[in-house]
Each structure stands twice: as C-alpha cells, then as structure tokens.
PDB file of C-alpha atoms in Angstrom:
ATOM      1  CA  UNK A 265      74.626 125.303 -17.927  1.00 48.00           C
ATOM      2  CA  UNK A 266      75.723 122.203 -17.135  1.00 53.00           C
ATOM      3  CA  UNK A 267      77.295 121.366 -20.385  1.00 66.00           C
ATOM      4  CA  UNK A 268      80.176 123.475 -19.983  1.00 73.00           C
ATOM      5  CA  UNK A 269      83.306 122.706 -20.348  1.00 79.00           C
ATOM      6  CA  UNK A 270      87.253 123.429 -20.872  1.00 84.00           C
ATOM      7  CA  UNK A 271      89.210 122.474 -22.890  1.00 88.00           C
ATOM      8  CA  UNK A 272      93.167 122.623 -23.397  1.00 89.00           C
ATOM      9  CA  UNK A 273      94.708 125.951 -24.949  1.00 91.00           C
ATOM     10  CA  UNK A 274      97.389 124.650 -27.578  1.00 94.00           C
ATOM     11  CA  UNK A 275     100.120 127.510 -27.010  1.00 94.00           C
ATOM     12  CA  UNK A 276     102.203 126.220 -29.894  1.00 95.00           C
ATOM     13  CA  UNK A 277     100.196 126.984 -32.506  1.00 95.00           C
ATOM     14  CA  UNK A 278     100.117 130.753 -31.667  1.00 93.00           C
ATOM     15  CA  UNK A 279     103.618 132.005 -30.997  1.00 92.00           C
ATOM     16  CA  UNK A 280     102.349 134.900 -28.965  1.00 94.00           C
ATOM     17  CA  UNK A 281     100.984 132.249 -26.926  1.00 94.00           C
ATOM     18  CA  UNK A 282     104.482 130.971 -25.987  1.00 95.00           C
ATOM     19  CA  UNK A 283     108.431 132.164 -25.162  1.00 95.00           C
ATOM     20  CA  UNK A 284     109.978 129.457 -27.013  1.00 95.00           C
ATOM     21  CA  UNK A 285     113.081 129.697 -28.938  1.00 95.00           C
ATOM     22  CA  UNK A 286     113.204 126.210 -31.423  1.00 95.00           C
ATOM     23  CA  UNK A 287     110.581 123.658 -30.307  1.00 95.00           C
ATOM     24  CA  UNK A 288     107.338 124.099 -27.953  1.00 95.00           C
ATOM     25  CA  UNK A 289     105.515 120.592 -26.086  1.00 93.00           C
ATOM     26  CA  UNK A 290     101.738 120.862 -25.481  1.00 93.00           C
ATOM     27  CA  UNK A 291     100.264 119.872 -22.342  1.00 89.00           C
ATOM     28  CA  UNK A 292      97.007 119.666 -20.948  1.00 86.00           C
ATOM     29  CA  UNK A 293      97.004 122.900 -18.959  1.00 87.00           C
ATOM     30  CA  UNK A 294     100.377 124.708 -20.364  1.00 90.00           C
ATOM     31  CA  UNK A 295     103.869 123.845 -22.437  1.00 91.00           C
ATOM     32  CA  UNK A 296     107.291 122.663 -22.134  1.00 92.00           C
ATOM     33  CA  UNK A 297     109.894 123.738 -24.811  1.00 92.00           C
ATOM     34  CA  UNK A 298     112.880 122.097 -26.207  1.00 92.00           C
ATOM     35  CA  UNK A 299     116.064 122.293 -28.354  1.00 92.00           C
ATOM     36  CA  UNK A 300     116.523 121.307 -31.714  1.00 93.00           C
ATOM     37  CA  UNK A 301     119.334 118.456 -32.188  1.00 91.00           C
ATOM     38  CA  UNK A 302     122.270 120.226 -32.002  1.00 92.00           C
ATOM     39  CA  UNK A 303     121.153 122.247 -29.052  1.00 92.00           C
ATOM     40  CA  UNK A 304     120.984 122.859 -25.558  1.00 88.00           C
ATOM     41  CA  UNK A 305     119.205 124.889 -23.239  1.00 87.00           C
ATOM     42  CA  UNK A 306     120.394 127.293 -21.599  1.00 87.00           C
ATOM     43  CA  UNK A 307     117.233 128.115 -19.643  1.00 89.00           C
ATOM     44  CA  UNK A 308     113.507 126.897 -20.301  1.00 88.00           C
ATOM     45  CA  UNK A 309     112.611 128.529 -23.163  1.00 92.00           C
ATOM     46  CA  UNK A 310     116.061 129.321 -24.853  1.00 94.00           C
ATOM     47  CA  UNK A 311     118.580 127.368 -26.752  1.00 94.00           C
ATOM     48  CA  UNK A 312     122.281 127.918 -27.550  1.00 93.00           C
ATOM     49  CA  UNK A 313     124.381 125.885 -30.293  1.00 94.00           C
ATOM     50  CA  UNK A 314     126.305 122.912 -28.738  1.00 92.00           C
ATOM     51  CA  UNK A 315     130.348 123.231 -30.360  1.00 92.00           C
ATOM     52  CA  UNK A 316     130.636 119.259 -30.422  1.00 90.00           C
ATOM     53  CA  UNK A 317     134.895 120.509 -31.663  1.00 90.00           C
ATOM     54  CA  UNK A 318     135.569 122.503 -27.869  1.00 86.00           C
ATOM     55  CA  UNK A 319     133.751 119.500 -25.972  1.00 82.00           C
ATOM     56  CA  UNK A 320     135.635 116.466 -27.953  1.00 82.00           C
ATOM     57  CA  UNK A 321     132.224 114.920 -28.471  1.00 84.00           C
ATOM     58  CA  UNK A 322     132.385 114.742 -32.876  1.00 90.00           C
ATOM     59  CA  UNK A 323     134.122 111.761 -32.972  1.00 90.00           C
ATOM     60  CA  UNK A 324     136.029 113.566 -36.075  1.00 93.00           C
ATOM     61  CA  UNK A 325     139.547 111.584 -36.650  1.00 91.00           C
ATOM     62  CA  UNK A 326     141.372 114.543 -37.043  1.00 91.00           C
ATOM     63  CA  UNK A 327     139.629 117.948 -37.339  1.00 92.00           C
ATOM     64  CA  UNK A 328     136.520 119.065 -36.098  1.00 94.00           C
ATOM     65  CA  UNK A 329     134.995 122.692 -37.712  1.00 95.00           C
ATOM     66  CA  UNK A 330     131.926 123.813 -35.039  1.00 96.00           C
ATOM     67  CA  UNK A 331     128.325 124.795 -37.679  1.00 96.00           C
ATOM     68  CA  UNK A 332     125.677 126.272 -35.801  1.00 95.00           C
ATOM     69  CA  UNK A 333     123.429 123.341 -34.419  1.00 94.00           C
ATOM     70  CA  UNK A 334     125.968 120.760 -36.331  1.00 96.00           C
ATOM     71  CA  UNK A 335     129.579 120.804 -37.318  1.00 97.00           C
ATOM     72  CA  UNK A 336     131.950 118.686 -39.483  1.00 97.00           C
ATOM     73  CA  UNK A 337     135.246 116.571 -40.150  1.00 96.00           C
ATOM     74  CA  UNK A 338     138.028 116.879 -42.013  1.00 95.00           C
ATOM     75  CA  UNK A 339     141.659 115.577 -43.086  1.00 93.00           C
ATOM     76  CA  UNK A 340     145.448 116.721 -43.350  1.00 87.00           C
ATOM     77  CA  UNK A 341     146.844 116.647 -46.756  1.00 84.00           C
ATOM     78  CA  UNK A 342     147.414 113.034 -47.525  1.00 86.00           C
ATOM     79  CA  UNK A 343     144.179 111.802 -46.405  1.00 90.00           C
ATOM     80  CA  UNK A 344     140.389 111.721 -47.337  1.00 92.00           C
ATOM     81  CA  UNK A 345     138.044 111.446 -45.726  1.00 94.00           C
ATOM     82  CA  UNK A 346     135.657 107.995 -45.320  1.00 94.00           C
ATOM     83  CA  UNK A 347     131.950 107.884 -45.825  1.00 94.00           C
ATOM     84  CA  UNK A 348     130.981 108.260 -42.344  1.00 96.00           C
ATOM     85  CA  UNK A 349     132.239 112.165 -42.485  1.00 96.00           C
ATOM     86  CA  UNK A 350     134.335 111.025 -39.430  1.00 95.00           C
ATOM     87  CA  UNK A 351     136.869 108.515 -40.237  1.00 94.00           C
ATOM     88  CA  UNK A 352     139.926 109.196 -42.684  1.00 93.00           C
ATOM     89  CA  UNK A 353     141.940 107.059 -45.087  1.00 90.00           C
ATOM     90  CA  UNK A 354     145.076 107.011 -45.991  1.00 88.00           C
ATOM     91  CA  UNK A 355     146.564 107.771 -49.435  1.00 87.00           C
ATOM     92  CA  UNK A 356     149.568 105.746 -50.465  1.00 80.00           C
ATOM     93  CA  UNK A 357     151.513 107.349 -51.876  1.00 85.00           C
ATOM     94  CA  UNK A 358     151.286 110.581 -48.510  1.00 87.00           C
ATOM     95  CA  UNK A 359     154.264 109.093 -46.935  1.00 89.00           C
ATOM     96  CA  UNK A 360     156.699 109.837 -49.397  1.00 90.00           C
ATOM     97  CA  UNK A 361     157.996 112.623 -47.851  1.00 91.00           C
ATOM     98  CA  UNK A 362     158.609 111.724 -44.752  1.00 92.00           C
ATOM     99  CA  UNK A 363     160.320 107.998 -46.104  1.00 92.00           C
ATOM    100  CA  UNK A 364     162.402 110.962 -47.966  1.00 91.00           C
ATOM    101  CA  UNK A 365     164.049 111.580 -44.704  1.00 91.00           C
ATOM    102  CA  UNK A 366     164.021 108.935 -42.963  1.00 92.00           C
ATOM    103  CA  UNK A 367     161.019 108.320 -41.287  1.00 92.00           C
ATOM    104  CA  UNK A 368     159.229 105.440 -41.141  1.00 91.00           C
ATOM    105  CA  UNK A 369     155.357 107.090 -40.072  1.00 92.00           C
ATOM    106  CA  UNK A 370     152.917 105.353 -37.719  1.00 92.00           C
ATOM    107  CA  UNK A 371     150.080 107.071 -38.828  1.00 92.00           C
ATOM    108  CA  UNK A 372     150.745 109.864 -41.401  1.00 92.00           C
ATOM    109  CA  UNK A 373     152.536 112.228 -42.580  1.00 92.00           C
ATOM    110  CA  UNK A 374     152.107 115.738 -42.962  1.00 89.00           C
ATOM    111  CA  UNK A 375     153.907 117.873 -45.692  1.00 83.00           C
ATOM    112  CA  UNK A 376     153.064 120.939 -45.696  1.00 79.00           C
ATOM    113  CA  UNK A 377     155.841 121.541 -43.629  1.00 77.00           C
ATOM    114  CA  UNK A 378     159.636 121.991 -44.088  1.00 85.00           C
ATOM    115  CA  UNK A 379     161.112 119.365 -43.348  1.00 91.00           C
ATOM    116  CA  UNK A 380     157.911 117.249 -43.601  1.00 91.00           C
ATOM    117  CA  UNK A 381     156.851 115.229 -39.797  1.00 93.00           C
ATOM    118  CA  UNK A 382     154.724 112.451 -38.400  1.00 94.00           C
ATOM    119  CA  UNK A 383     151.345 113.465 -37.001  1.00 92.00           C
ATOM    120  CA  UNK A 384     149.216 111.388 -34.952  1.00 93.00           C
ATOM    121  CA  UNK A 385     145.623 111.514 -34.650  1.00 89.00           C
ATOM    122  CA  UNK A 386     143.360 112.880 -32.694  1.00 87.00           C
ATOM    123  CA  UNK A 387     143.271 110.998 -29.136  1.00 90.00           C
ATOM    124  CA  UNK A 388     147.545 110.429 -29.683  1.00 94.00           C
ATOM    125  CA  UNK A 389     150.173 111.715 -29.474  1.00 94.00           C
ATOM    126  CA  UNK A 390     154.153 111.156 -30.844  1.00 94.00           C
ATOM    127  CA  UNK A 391     155.932 109.123 -28.764  1.00 92.00           C
ATOM    128  CA  UNK A 392     159.109 109.968 -31.016  1.00 92.00           C
ATOM    129  CA  UNK A 393     158.995 111.568 -34.460  1.00 93.00           C
ATOM    130  CA  UNK A 394     156.998 108.194 -35.794  1.00 94.00           C
ATOM    131  CA  UNK A 395     155.279 106.165 -33.190  1.00 96.00           C
ATOM    132  CA  UNK A 396     152.148 107.136 -31.483  1.00 96.00           C
ATOM    133  CA  UNK A 397     150.724 106.291 -28.117  1.00 96.00           C
ATOM    134  CA  UNK A 398     147.185 107.056 -26.171  1.00 95.00           C
ATOM    135  CA  UNK A 399     146.972 109.979 -24.517  1.00 94.00           C
ATOM    136  CA  UNK A 400     145.525 109.215 -21.609  1.00 95.00           C
ATOM    137  CA  UNK A 401     143.033 112.630 -20.445  1.00 92.00           C
ATOM    138  CA  UNK A 402     141.865 111.083 -17.370  1.00 94.00           C
ATOM    139  CA  UNK A 403     145.555 111.356 -15.744  1.00 93.00           C
ATOM    140  CA  UNK A 404     146.859 114.901 -17.517  1.00 91.00           C
ATOM    141  CA  UNK A 405     142.959 115.968 -15.635  1.00 88.00           C
ATOM    142  CA  UNK A 406     142.501 117.803 -19.039  1.00 83.00           C
ATOM    143  CA  UNK A 407     138.929 115.574 -19.627  1.00 87.00           C
ATOM    144  CA  UNK A 408     136.624 118.185 -17.856  1.00 88.00           C
ATOM    145  CA  UNK A 409     134.301 115.466 -16.301  1.00 93.00           C
ATOM    146  CA  UNK A 410     132.139 116.552 -13.215  1.00 93.00           C
ATOM    147  CA  UNK A 411     132.219 113.102 -12.883  1.00 94.00           C
ATOM    148  CA  UNK A 412     134.284 110.387 -12.773  1.00 94.00           C
ATOM    149  CA  UNK A 413     136.810 110.088 -16.309  1.00 95.00           C
ATOM    150  CA  UNK A 414     137.573 106.746 -17.702  1.00 94.00           C
ATOM    151  CA  UNK A 415     140.391 106.527 -20.397  1.00 94.00           C
ATOM    152  CA  UNK A 416     139.805 104.635 -23.620  1.00 92.00           C
ATOM    153  CA  UNK A 417     141.517 103.685 -26.806  1.00 90.00           C
ATOM    154  CA  UNK A 418     142.003 107.516 -28.627  1.00 88.00           C
ATOM    155  CA  UNK A 419     139.535 109.205 -25.933  1.00 88.00           C
ATOM    156  CA  UNK A 420     137.849 108.995 -22.914  1.00 91.00           C
ATOM    157  CA  UNK A 421     134.786 108.576 -21.227  1.00 92.00           C
ATOM    158  CA  UNK A 422     132.611 111.027 -18.338  1.00 94.00           C
ATOM    159  CA  UNK A 423     130.914 108.822 -15.841  1.00 95.00           C
ATOM    160  CA  UNK A 424     128.360 110.879 -13.181  1.00 96.00           C
ATOM    161  CA  UNK A 425     127.390 109.194  -9.866  1.00 95.00           C
ATOM    162  CA  UNK A 426     123.987 106.807  -8.980  1.00 95.00           C
ATOM    163  CA  UNK A 427     121.599 109.248  -9.227  1.00 95.00           C
ATOM    164  CA  UNK A 428     122.763 111.548 -12.119  1.00 95.00           C
ATOM    165  CA  UNK A 429     123.499 111.533 -15.713  1.00 94.00           C
ATOM    166  CA  UNK A 430     125.866 112.590 -18.268  1.00 91.00           C
ATOM    167  CA  UNK A 431     123.801 116.567 -19.504  1.00 87.00           C
ATOM    168  CA  UNK A 432     124.139 116.871 -23.485  1.00 79.00           C
ATOM    169  CA  UNK A 433     128.132 117.872 -23.476  1.00 82.00           C
ATOM    170  CA  UNK A 434     128.773 114.181 -22.460  1.00 86.00           C
ATOM    171  CA  UNK A 435     131.129 116.324 -19.649  1.00 89.00           C
ATOM    172  CA  UNK A 436     128.861 117.986 -16.908  1.00 92.00           C
ATOM    173  CA  UNK A 437     126.066 115.761 -14.701  1.00 95.00           C
ATOM    174  CA  UNK A 438     122.596 116.707 -14.498  1.00 93.00           C
ATOM    175  CA  UNK A 439     120.285 115.036 -11.359  1.00 93.00           C
ATOM    176  CA  UNK A 440     117.936 112.314 -12.383  1.00 91.00           C
ATOM    177  CA  UNK A 441     114.508 113.827 -13.277  1.00 86.00           C
ATOM    178  CA  UNK A 442     111.256 112.397 -11.073  1.00 82.00           C
ATOM    179  CA  UNK A 443     110.408 109.574 -13.166  1.00 82.00           C
ATOM    180  CA  UNK A 444     113.660 107.706 -13.035  1.00 89.00           C
ATOM    181  CA  UNK A 445     116.690 106.870 -10.894  1.00 91.00           C
ATOM    182  CA  UNK A 446     120.286 104.821 -10.164  1.00 92.00           C
ATOM    183  CA  UNK A 447     122.937 104.789 -12.461  1.00 93.00           C
ATOM    184  CA  UNK A 448     122.851 106.734 -14.776  1.00 93.00           C
ATOM    185  CA  UNK A 449     119.345 107.379 -14.574  1.00 92.00           C
ATOM    186  CA  UNK A 450     118.702 104.275 -16.295  1.00 91.00           C
ATOM    187  CA  UNK A 451     115.760 102.775 -13.840  1.00 89.00           C
ATOM    188  CA  UNK A 452     112.041 104.057 -14.360  1.00 86.00           C
ATOM    189  CA  UNK A 453     110.726 105.010 -10.980  1.00 84.00           C
ATOM    190  CA  UNK A 454     107.532 102.431 -10.409  1.00 81.00           C
ATOM    191  CA  UNK A 455     106.377 103.370  -7.254  1.00 81.00           C
ATOM    192  CA  UNK A 456     102.158 104.320  -7.922  1.00 77.00           C
ATOM    193  CA  UNK A 457     100.984 104.297  -5.086  1.00 80.00           C
ATOM    194  CA  UNK A 458     102.515 102.214  -2.176  1.00 84.00           C
ATOM    195  CA  UNK A 459     105.969 105.301  -2.018  1.00 83.00           C
ATOM    196  CA  UNK A 460     105.380 109.089  -1.241  1.00 83.00           C
ATOM    197  CA  UNK A 461     108.429 109.193  -3.606  1.00 86.00           C
ATOM    198  CA  UNK A 462     110.975 108.165  -5.830  1.00 87.00           C
ATOM    199  CA  UNK A 463     114.280 109.006  -4.767  1.00 88.00           C
ATOM    200  CA  UNK A 464     117.196 109.541  -7.674  1.00 92.00           C
ATOM    201  CA  UNK A 465     119.999 107.829  -6.203  1.00 92.00           C
ATOM    202  CA  UNK A 466     117.842 104.910  -4.020  1.00 88.00           C
ATOM    203  CA  UNK A 467     114.466 104.676  -5.867  1.00 88.00           C
ATOM    204  CA  UNK A 468     111.493 103.972  -4.165  1.00 85.00           C
ATOM    205  CA  UNK A 469     111.094 105.622  -0.904  1.00 84.00           C
ATOM    206  CA  UNK A 470     109.052 106.726   2.344  1.00 83.00           C
ATOM    207  CA  UNK A 471     106.410 103.283   1.607  1.00 86.00           C
ATOM    208  CA  UNK A 472     102.574 103.799   2.178  1.00 84.00           C
ATOM    209  CA  UNK A 473     101.540 102.498   5.485  1.00 85.00           C
ATOM    210  CA  UNK A 474     100.752  98.290   4.648  1.00 83.00           C
ATOM    211  CA  UNK A 475     103.893  98.415   2.084  1.00 85.00           C
ATOM    212  CA  UNK A 476     107.171  97.521   3.367  1.00 81.00           C
ATOM    213  CA  UNK A 477     110.804  96.941   1.212  1.00 74.00           C
ATOM    214  CA  UNK A 478     113.659  97.894  -0.830  1.00 72.00           C
ATOM    215  CA  UNK A 479     111.174  99.154  -3.430  1.00 74.00           C
ATOM    216  CA  UNK A 480     108.223  99.061  -1.555  1.00 80.00           C
ATOM    217  CA  UNK A 481     107.664  96.871  -3.261  1.00 77.00           C
ATOM    218  CA  UNK A 482     106.685  94.074  -0.646  1.00 78.00           C
ATOM    219  CA  UNK A 483     102.961  93.842   0.449  1.00 82.00           C
ATOM    220  CA  UNK A 484     102.246  93.651   4.373  1.00 79.00           C
ATOM    221  CA  UNK A 485     100.121  90.482   5.201  1.00 71.00           C
ATOM    222  CA  UNK A 486      98.045  92.281   8.030  1.00 71.00           C
ATOM    223  CA  UNK A 487      96.867  89.170   8.643  1.00 73.00           C
ATOM    224  CA  UNK A 488      99.940  87.604   9.083  1.00 71.00           C
ATOM    225  CA  UNK A 489     101.057  90.134  11.722  1.00 66.00           C
ATOM    226  CA  UNK A 490      98.965  89.101  15.662  1.00 64.00           C
ATOM    227  CA  UNK A 491      99.742  92.276  16.969  1.00 67.00           C
ATOM    228  CA  UNK A 492      98.197  93.881  13.861  1.00 60.00           C
ATOM    229  CA  UNK A 493      94.928  91.891  13.891  1.00 58.00           C
TER     230      UNK A 493
END
C-alpha cells in the first residue's frame, strides 16, 4: 500500500538496542554515544574517568584529589579553602612557626615539618628558602602538550596547529570534525553546494563549476567572460 512508511527506531529508549556506557543520543536511522562531564571517550561507546589532577586541569591552588568523574581541592595546614572550591586563603597566624625561625615566607609556611619550611603554591618553586618563582613548564618539557606550549603565570596553555583542537585533557590535539575548520576549529564550514569538501585547515576547497575564490564564495559571471559565452 502507498501509505506504508518507515519510522525511526529510537535505540536510546531501549538499552538492548545500543551499547552506550553512559549517554545515548538518537539520530535518524541510528544513534551515537556521549560521555558525561568528567569522563572522556576511549572508543565509540565506552568512557573513562578524566584525572584532572594528573593532567593539571583541575585549577586547584594547592592539593588535588581525583575522584570518579570529578575531583576535589584541598589546602595545606595554615590555609583554608575558599568558596570557589579551588583557591586557598592563608590564615593570619600560619606564618608564625617560620617567622620564629627567621623565615619570611612569600606564600606559606609548612609547620608540620621539623623544622618549619616555606612552600609555594602549585606552579611555583622556591628560589631560596623564602621566595617563589613561576615554573616554566614549556622550557622544562614537562607540559605534555601534543602541539605547542605557552607558559602562563603559575601554569601553561597547550595549543594545536591549524585544523586541530585541544582534546578533553587540554593537552592532546584532535582534527576538526567535518563541520569545522581553522585555528582551534573555530570556523564553521559554510560551503553549501559551492565546494566538494571542507578542509580542516583552509576551509572550502575543490569548488564546483561556477564558483571560485579562497572559500568558493565568488560566483563566476559566465556572461562577462567571452571565452565562456
């Protein structure tokens, strides 16, 4: 009969029809899997915990404790965790033990050691017994960036070549998907029917007949060219 038609099967409403470990996104004629925040995909269906502490993406000022799907920050003795859950506030009396030893600590005093010693927040090293200086992870080669590395105050930032973007770990580089191109994949492929493909580095390429230009955006006026008409 002519009124018979096909309808999409939503594989996500029935766990036996998909193999997603976490989230299932239905599409017309299929589905794909996604990971919830705090996890990264290891294949098309499985997810694993992101260790923000070892990857250096937690933003904790002092100590970081990884948990399943998340992390928590904590502070050394003599400091209190601020409301943002990441930065630490020095207690007024915390420098006392170091001051008694003649140490004027720039950042903090670790009075649980014997004798008490000064220490710096994450991303900094002691230059002497009292003062702190930024660690340049890029120069030291300890950044783990797959692409470029830019040093920042107390940290660093990984970068990728044109046509790639940072992965969830903020260190690896992944090629742009088919809908994006450019630096950090920030540009949307808007070639339409003017080009046969969108290159991840330079955008629209291989213009179809009748179009030209860097992004196949220029309509060729065949009537103005006597060699065509």
